[in-house]
Every structure is written in C-alpha cells, then in structure tokens.
CSV table of C-alpha atoms in Angstrom, one decimal:
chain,number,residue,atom,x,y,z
A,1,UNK,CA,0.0,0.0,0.0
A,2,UNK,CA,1.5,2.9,-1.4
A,3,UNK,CA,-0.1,5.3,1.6
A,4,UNK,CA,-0.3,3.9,5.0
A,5,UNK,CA,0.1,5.0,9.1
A,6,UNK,CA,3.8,4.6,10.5
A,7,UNK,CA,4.2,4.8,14.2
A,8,UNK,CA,6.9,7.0,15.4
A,9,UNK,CA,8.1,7.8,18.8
A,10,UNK,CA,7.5,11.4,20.0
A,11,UNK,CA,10.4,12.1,21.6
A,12,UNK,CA,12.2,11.6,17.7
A,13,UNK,CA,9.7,14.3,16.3
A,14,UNK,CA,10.1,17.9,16.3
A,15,UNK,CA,8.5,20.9,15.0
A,16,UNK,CA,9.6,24.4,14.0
A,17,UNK,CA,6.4,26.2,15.0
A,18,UNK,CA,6.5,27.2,18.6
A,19,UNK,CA,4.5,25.7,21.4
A,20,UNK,CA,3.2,29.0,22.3
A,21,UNK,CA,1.5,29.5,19.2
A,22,UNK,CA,-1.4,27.0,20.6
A,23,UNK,CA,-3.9,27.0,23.5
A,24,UNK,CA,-2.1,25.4,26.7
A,25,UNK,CA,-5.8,24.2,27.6
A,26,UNK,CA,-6.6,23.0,24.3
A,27,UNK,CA,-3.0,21.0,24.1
A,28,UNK,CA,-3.7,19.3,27.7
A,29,UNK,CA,-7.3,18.5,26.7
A,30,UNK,CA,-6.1,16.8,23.5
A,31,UNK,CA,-3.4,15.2,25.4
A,32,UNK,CA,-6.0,13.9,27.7
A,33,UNK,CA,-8.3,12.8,25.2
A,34,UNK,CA,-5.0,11.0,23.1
A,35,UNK,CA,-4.0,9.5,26.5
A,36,UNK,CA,-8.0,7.7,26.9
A,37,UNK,CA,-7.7,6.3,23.2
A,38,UNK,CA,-4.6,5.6,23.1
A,39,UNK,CA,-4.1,7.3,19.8
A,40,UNK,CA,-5.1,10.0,17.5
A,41,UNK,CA,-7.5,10.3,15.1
A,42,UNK,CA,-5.8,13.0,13.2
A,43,UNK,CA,-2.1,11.4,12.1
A,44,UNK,CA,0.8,14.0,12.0
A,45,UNK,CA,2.7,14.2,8.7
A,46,UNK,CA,6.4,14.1,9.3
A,47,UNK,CA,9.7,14.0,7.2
A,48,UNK,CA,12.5,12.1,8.1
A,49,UNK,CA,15.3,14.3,8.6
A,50,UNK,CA,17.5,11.5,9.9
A,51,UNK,CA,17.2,8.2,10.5
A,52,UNK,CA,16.2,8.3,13.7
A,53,UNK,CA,14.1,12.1,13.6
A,54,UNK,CA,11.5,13.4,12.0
A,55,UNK,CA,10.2,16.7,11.3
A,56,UNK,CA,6.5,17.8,11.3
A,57,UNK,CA,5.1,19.3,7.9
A,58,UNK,CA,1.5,19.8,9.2
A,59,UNK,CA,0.0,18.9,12.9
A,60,UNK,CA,2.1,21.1,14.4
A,61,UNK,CA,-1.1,21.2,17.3
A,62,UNK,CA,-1.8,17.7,17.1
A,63,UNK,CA,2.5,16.8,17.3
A,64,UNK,CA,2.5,19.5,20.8
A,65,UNK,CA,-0.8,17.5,22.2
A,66,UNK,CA,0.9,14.3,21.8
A,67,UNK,CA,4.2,15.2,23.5
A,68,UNK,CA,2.3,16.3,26.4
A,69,UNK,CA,0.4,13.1,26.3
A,70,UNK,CA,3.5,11.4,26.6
A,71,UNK,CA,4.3,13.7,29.7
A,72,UNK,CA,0.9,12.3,30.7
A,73,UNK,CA,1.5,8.6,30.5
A,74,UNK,CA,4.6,7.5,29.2
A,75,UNK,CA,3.4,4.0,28.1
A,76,UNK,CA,0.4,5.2,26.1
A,77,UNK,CA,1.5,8.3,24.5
A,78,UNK,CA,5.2,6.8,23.5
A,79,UNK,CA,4.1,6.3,20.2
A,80,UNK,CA,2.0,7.9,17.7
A,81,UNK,CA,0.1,7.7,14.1
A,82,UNK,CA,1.8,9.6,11.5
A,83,UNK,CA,2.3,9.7,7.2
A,84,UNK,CA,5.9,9.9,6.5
A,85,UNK,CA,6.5,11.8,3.2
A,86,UNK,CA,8.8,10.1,1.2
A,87,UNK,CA,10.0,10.1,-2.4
A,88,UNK,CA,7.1,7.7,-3.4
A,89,UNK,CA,4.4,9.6,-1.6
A,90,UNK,CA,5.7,13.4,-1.5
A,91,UNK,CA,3.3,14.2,-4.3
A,92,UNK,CA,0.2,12.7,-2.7
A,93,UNK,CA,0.7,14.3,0.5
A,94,UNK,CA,1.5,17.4,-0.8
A,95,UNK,CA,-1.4,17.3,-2.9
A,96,UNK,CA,-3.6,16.0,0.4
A,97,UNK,CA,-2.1,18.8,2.3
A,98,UNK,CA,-3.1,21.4,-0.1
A,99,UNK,CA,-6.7,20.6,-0.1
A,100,UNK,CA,-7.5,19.0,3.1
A,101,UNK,CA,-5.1,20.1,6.0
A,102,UNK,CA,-5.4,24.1,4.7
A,103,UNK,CA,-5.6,25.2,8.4
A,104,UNK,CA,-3.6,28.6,9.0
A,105,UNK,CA,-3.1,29.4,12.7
A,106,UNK,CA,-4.8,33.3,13.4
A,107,UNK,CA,-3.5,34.1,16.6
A,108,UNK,CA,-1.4,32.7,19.5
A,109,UNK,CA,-4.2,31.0,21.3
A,110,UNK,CA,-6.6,29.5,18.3
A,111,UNK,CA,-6.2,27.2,15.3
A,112,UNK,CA,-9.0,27.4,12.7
A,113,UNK,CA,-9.8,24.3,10.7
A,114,UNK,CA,-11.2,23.7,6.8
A,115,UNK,CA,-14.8,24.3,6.3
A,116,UNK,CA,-17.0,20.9,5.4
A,117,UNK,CA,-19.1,20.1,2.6
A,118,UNK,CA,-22.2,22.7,3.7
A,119,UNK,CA,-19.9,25.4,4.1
A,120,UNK,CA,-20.1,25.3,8.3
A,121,UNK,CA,-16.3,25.3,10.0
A,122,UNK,CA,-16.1,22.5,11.7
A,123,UNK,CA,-14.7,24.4,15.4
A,124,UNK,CA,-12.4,22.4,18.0
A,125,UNK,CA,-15.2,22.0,20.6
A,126,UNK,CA,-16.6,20.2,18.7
A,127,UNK,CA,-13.9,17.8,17.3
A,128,UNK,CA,-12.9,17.6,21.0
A,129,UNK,CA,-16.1,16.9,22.3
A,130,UNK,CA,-17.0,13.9,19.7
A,131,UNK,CA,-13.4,12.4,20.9
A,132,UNK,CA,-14.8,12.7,24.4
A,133,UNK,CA,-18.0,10.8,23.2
A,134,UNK,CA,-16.0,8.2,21.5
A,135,UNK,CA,-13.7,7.6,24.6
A,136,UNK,CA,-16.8,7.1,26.6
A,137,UNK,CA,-18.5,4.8,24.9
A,138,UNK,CA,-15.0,2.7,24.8
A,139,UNK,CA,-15.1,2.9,28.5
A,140,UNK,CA,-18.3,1.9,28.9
A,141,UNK,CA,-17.6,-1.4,26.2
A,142,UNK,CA,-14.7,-2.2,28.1
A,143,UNK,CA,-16.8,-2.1,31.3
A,144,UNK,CA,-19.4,-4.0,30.0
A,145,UNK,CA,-16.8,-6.8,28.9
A,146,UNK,CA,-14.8,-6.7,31.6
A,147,UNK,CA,-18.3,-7.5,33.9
A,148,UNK,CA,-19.9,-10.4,31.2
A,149,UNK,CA,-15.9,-11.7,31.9
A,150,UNK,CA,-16.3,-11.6,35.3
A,151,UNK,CA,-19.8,-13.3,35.2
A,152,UNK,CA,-18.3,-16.2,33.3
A,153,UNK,CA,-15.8,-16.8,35.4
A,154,UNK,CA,-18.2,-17.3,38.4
A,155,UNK,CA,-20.5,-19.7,36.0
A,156,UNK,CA,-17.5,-21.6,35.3
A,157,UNK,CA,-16.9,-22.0,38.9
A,158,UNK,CA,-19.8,-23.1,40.1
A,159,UNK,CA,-19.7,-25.7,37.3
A,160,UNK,CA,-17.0,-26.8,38.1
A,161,UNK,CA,-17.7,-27.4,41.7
A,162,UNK,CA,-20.8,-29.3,40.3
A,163,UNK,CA,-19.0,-31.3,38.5
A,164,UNK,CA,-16.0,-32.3,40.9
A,165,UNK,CA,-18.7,-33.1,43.5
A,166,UNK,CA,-20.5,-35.5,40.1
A,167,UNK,CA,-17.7,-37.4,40.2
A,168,UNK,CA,-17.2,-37.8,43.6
A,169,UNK,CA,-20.3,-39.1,44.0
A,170,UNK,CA,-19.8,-41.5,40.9
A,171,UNK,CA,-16.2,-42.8,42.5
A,172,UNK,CA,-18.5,-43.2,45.8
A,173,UNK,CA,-21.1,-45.7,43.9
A,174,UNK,CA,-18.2,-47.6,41.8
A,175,UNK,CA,-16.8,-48.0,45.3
A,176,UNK,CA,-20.1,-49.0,47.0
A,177,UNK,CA,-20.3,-51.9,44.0
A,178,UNK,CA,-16.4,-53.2,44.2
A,179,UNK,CA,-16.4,-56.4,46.4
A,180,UNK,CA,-14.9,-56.0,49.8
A,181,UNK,CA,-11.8,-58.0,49.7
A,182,UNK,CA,-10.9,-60.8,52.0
A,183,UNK,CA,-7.8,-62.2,54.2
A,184,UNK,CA,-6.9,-65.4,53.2
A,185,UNK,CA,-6.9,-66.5,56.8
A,186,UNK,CA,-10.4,-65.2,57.1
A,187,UNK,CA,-11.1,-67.1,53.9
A,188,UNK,CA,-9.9,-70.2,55.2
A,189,UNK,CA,-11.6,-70.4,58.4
A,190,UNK,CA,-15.2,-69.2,57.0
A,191,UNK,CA,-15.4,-70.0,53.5
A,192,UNK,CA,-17.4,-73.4,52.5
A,193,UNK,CA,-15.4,-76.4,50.4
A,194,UNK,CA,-16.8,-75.2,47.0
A,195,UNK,CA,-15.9,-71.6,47.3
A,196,UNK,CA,-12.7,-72.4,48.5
A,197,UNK,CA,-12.1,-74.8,45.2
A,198,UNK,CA,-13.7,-72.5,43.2
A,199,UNK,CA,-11.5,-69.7,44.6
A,200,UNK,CA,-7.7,-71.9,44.8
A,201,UNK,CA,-8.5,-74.4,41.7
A,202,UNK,CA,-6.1,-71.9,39.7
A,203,UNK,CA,-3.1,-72.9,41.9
A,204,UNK,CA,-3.7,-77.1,42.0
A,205,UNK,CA,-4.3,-76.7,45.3
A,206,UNK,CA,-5.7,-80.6,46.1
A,207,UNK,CA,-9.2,-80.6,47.2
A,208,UNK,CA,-8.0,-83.1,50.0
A,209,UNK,CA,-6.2,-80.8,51.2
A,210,UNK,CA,-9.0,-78.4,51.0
A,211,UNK,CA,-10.9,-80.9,53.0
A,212,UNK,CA,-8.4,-81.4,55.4
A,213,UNK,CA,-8.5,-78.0,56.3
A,214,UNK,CA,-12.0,-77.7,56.8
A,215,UNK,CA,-12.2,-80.2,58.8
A,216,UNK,CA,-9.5,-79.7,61.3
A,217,UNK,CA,-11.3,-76.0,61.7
A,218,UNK,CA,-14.8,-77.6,62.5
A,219,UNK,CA,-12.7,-79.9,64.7
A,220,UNK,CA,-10.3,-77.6,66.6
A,221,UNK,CA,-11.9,-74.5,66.0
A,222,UNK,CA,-10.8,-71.5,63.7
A,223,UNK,CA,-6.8,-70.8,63.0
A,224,UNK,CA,-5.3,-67.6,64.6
A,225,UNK,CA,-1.9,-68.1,61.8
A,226,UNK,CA,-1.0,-69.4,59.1
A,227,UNK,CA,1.5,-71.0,60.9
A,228,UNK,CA,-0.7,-72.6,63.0
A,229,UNK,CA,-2.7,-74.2,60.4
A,230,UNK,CA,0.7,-75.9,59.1
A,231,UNK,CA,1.2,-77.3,62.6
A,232,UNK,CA,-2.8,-78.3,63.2
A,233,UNK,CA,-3.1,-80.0,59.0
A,234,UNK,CA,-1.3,-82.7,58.2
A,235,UNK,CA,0.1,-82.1,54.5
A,236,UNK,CA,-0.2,-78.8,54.7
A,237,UNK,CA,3.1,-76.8,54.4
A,238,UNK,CA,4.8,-73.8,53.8
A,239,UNK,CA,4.8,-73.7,49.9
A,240,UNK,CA,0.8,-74.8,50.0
A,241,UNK,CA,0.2,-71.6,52.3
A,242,UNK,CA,2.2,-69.2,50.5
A,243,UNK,CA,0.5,-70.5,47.4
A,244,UNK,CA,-3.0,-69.4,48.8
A,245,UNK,CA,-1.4,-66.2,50.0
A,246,UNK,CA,-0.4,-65.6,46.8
A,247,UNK,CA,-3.8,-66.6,44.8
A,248,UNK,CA,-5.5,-63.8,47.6
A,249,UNK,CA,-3.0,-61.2,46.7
C-alpha cells in the first residue's frame, strides 16, 4: 500500500512552529483525550530528517498535544500515528495537504480548521467533544466486557464445583459396587469347600487338602496363623500356604 500510518516515537519528532503558538488548555485537553484512546485520530505528517528524527510538515497542534500526552503517561502516548512523506508519496501528500489540512493558525491562542461540505467550519469544541464521546463509549464497552468476563468466570466455577462433587459421588457408587476384599486366613476359616475350590482351583491346590483343612477348623476350631494351620493339618506346608497367600494377593 502505497499510503499507510507509521508509528513514530514522540520524543524523535520535532516541530519548527512554537509551542506558544497553541492553547495550553486545548494542548492538555487533547493530550487527555490522546491519553484515553490511546491514539489519535488526526495522524501527523512528518519528514525524516534522519534516520532516527523526523520533522513535522502539518500537525504542528496535534504533534505539541501528543508530547504532552507522553508527559501524561509514558506507556500510552510513546508512540504515535503519523504519514511519513517520502519520495514515493511526496506528491500525494502534498497534494492531500493542499486541499484538506489548509488550516492557517490566526492568533497565539486558536487554530481554525477547513470548512465541510455545507460550508459550516467545523470548530475544535466540537472535534474535541466527539473524541470525548468516542472515549466514553469505549469505557463503557470495556466495562461492559470486563463484567460479562467476570460473570463467566463465576459460571464456570460453580460448574466446576458441580461437576468435581458428580464425580465424587460417581467414585462413591463404583466403590459401593467393588467387592470387599478378604484375608486369606479369614477365607480359610469361613469360606465353605466349593468356594474355597472355586477360589484356589487356579493354583492345584488338592481338594483333599482343601478338606483337610476344613475339617481340622470344625474340629479344633478356627486358626489364629498361618503357621498354626501348618502345625494343626497334616500335609499342609509352607509352599501350599504361601501359594494361597499368593492366589489372595
């Protein structure tokens, strides 16, 4: 694009039409209004006069305004929209200068601007005043945001609250369903013949053995160890019991 906004530091920018030629109110309420929006609506147009300054060919007012928005905040009036004549654009912004930026400053105080299409001048109050507008309603979007933000969040919360206490309650019935496991020493001094060769068939365990055991229980009464089975059961030792231990496990 052969005409386009460059953003140049103020403090690179200068200007061979004194301050005092301008309003101090006017620059400061400008400045103010540059500072809200971040930016200007009116682009200065500069000429490099090095490669690292430029020199203002029209926007003297708008160039002081934005230095003292940069006084103002630092941060949001570093930078600011400019056209940068060079040799591919000179003519057009000459030309654009000519017809549409024909403002002459009248006194020290007061800078007049270019009539519009019905012939009315279009005064400052009332460029600054729609700026004002414009700054408001920004305010007001970014307040409205910034609360449907803040309403989302707390939805989101209280999902996901409702949803952590779902699954808790889901873990809660898996758990319920899970069968309660069982010692192997509790299994052998409760559990019937079948369930016990149901249970141990997977390790060869002998159902004479099986019945051995069950019958030394109903005789002697339950075993308080493991080791005290081996004693009590004849044929029962120390591999066969660590072999049930293991088919619990």
């Amino acid at each position: 694009m052969l005409l386009s906004i460059s953003f140049v530091p103020v403090k690179q920018i200068t200007s061979n039409i004194p301050r005092s030629n301008f309003s101090d109110e006017e620059i400061n309420r400008v400045a103010e209004l540059i500072v809200k929006g971040e930016g200007i609506i009116n682009p200065l147009i500069l000429r490099s006069t090095s490669l690292e300054s430029y020199e203002v060919v029209d926007g003297h007012f708008e160039y002081y305004a934005a230095a003292r928005a940069r006084e103002i905040d630092l941060r949001k009036g570093e930078m600011i929209g400019a056209f940068i004549i060079e040799a591919e654009n000179q003519e057009v912004l000459e030309a654009q200068i000519q017809i549409l930026r024909n403002s002459k400053l009248t006194n020290h105080n007061s800078i007049s601007f270019p009539t519009n299409i019905s012939g009315e001048s279009n005064n400052l109050e009332s460029r600054l005043t729609n700026m004002e507008s414009r700054s408001t309603n920004t305010d007001s979007r970014l307040t409205n945001f910034e609360s449907r933000v803040e309403n989302r969040l707390v939805e989101l919360q209280a999902e996901y609250r409702r949803e952590i206490k779902a699954i808790g309650e889901t873990i809660k019935l898996i758990e319920d369903k899970l069968p309660t496991p069982i010692e192997p020493l509790e299994a052998l001094n409760t559990w019937d013949l079948s369930k016990l060769s149901y249970k141990l068939n997977r390790i060869n365990i002998k159902p004479k053995i099986l019945e051995k055991i069950i019958q030394e229980r109903e005789k002697g009464g339950t075993y308080t160890s493991f080791c005290h089975i081996v004693e009590r059961v004849n044929g029962v030792g120390e591999k066969t019991i660590l072999k049930i231990i293991d088919c619990f496990s």
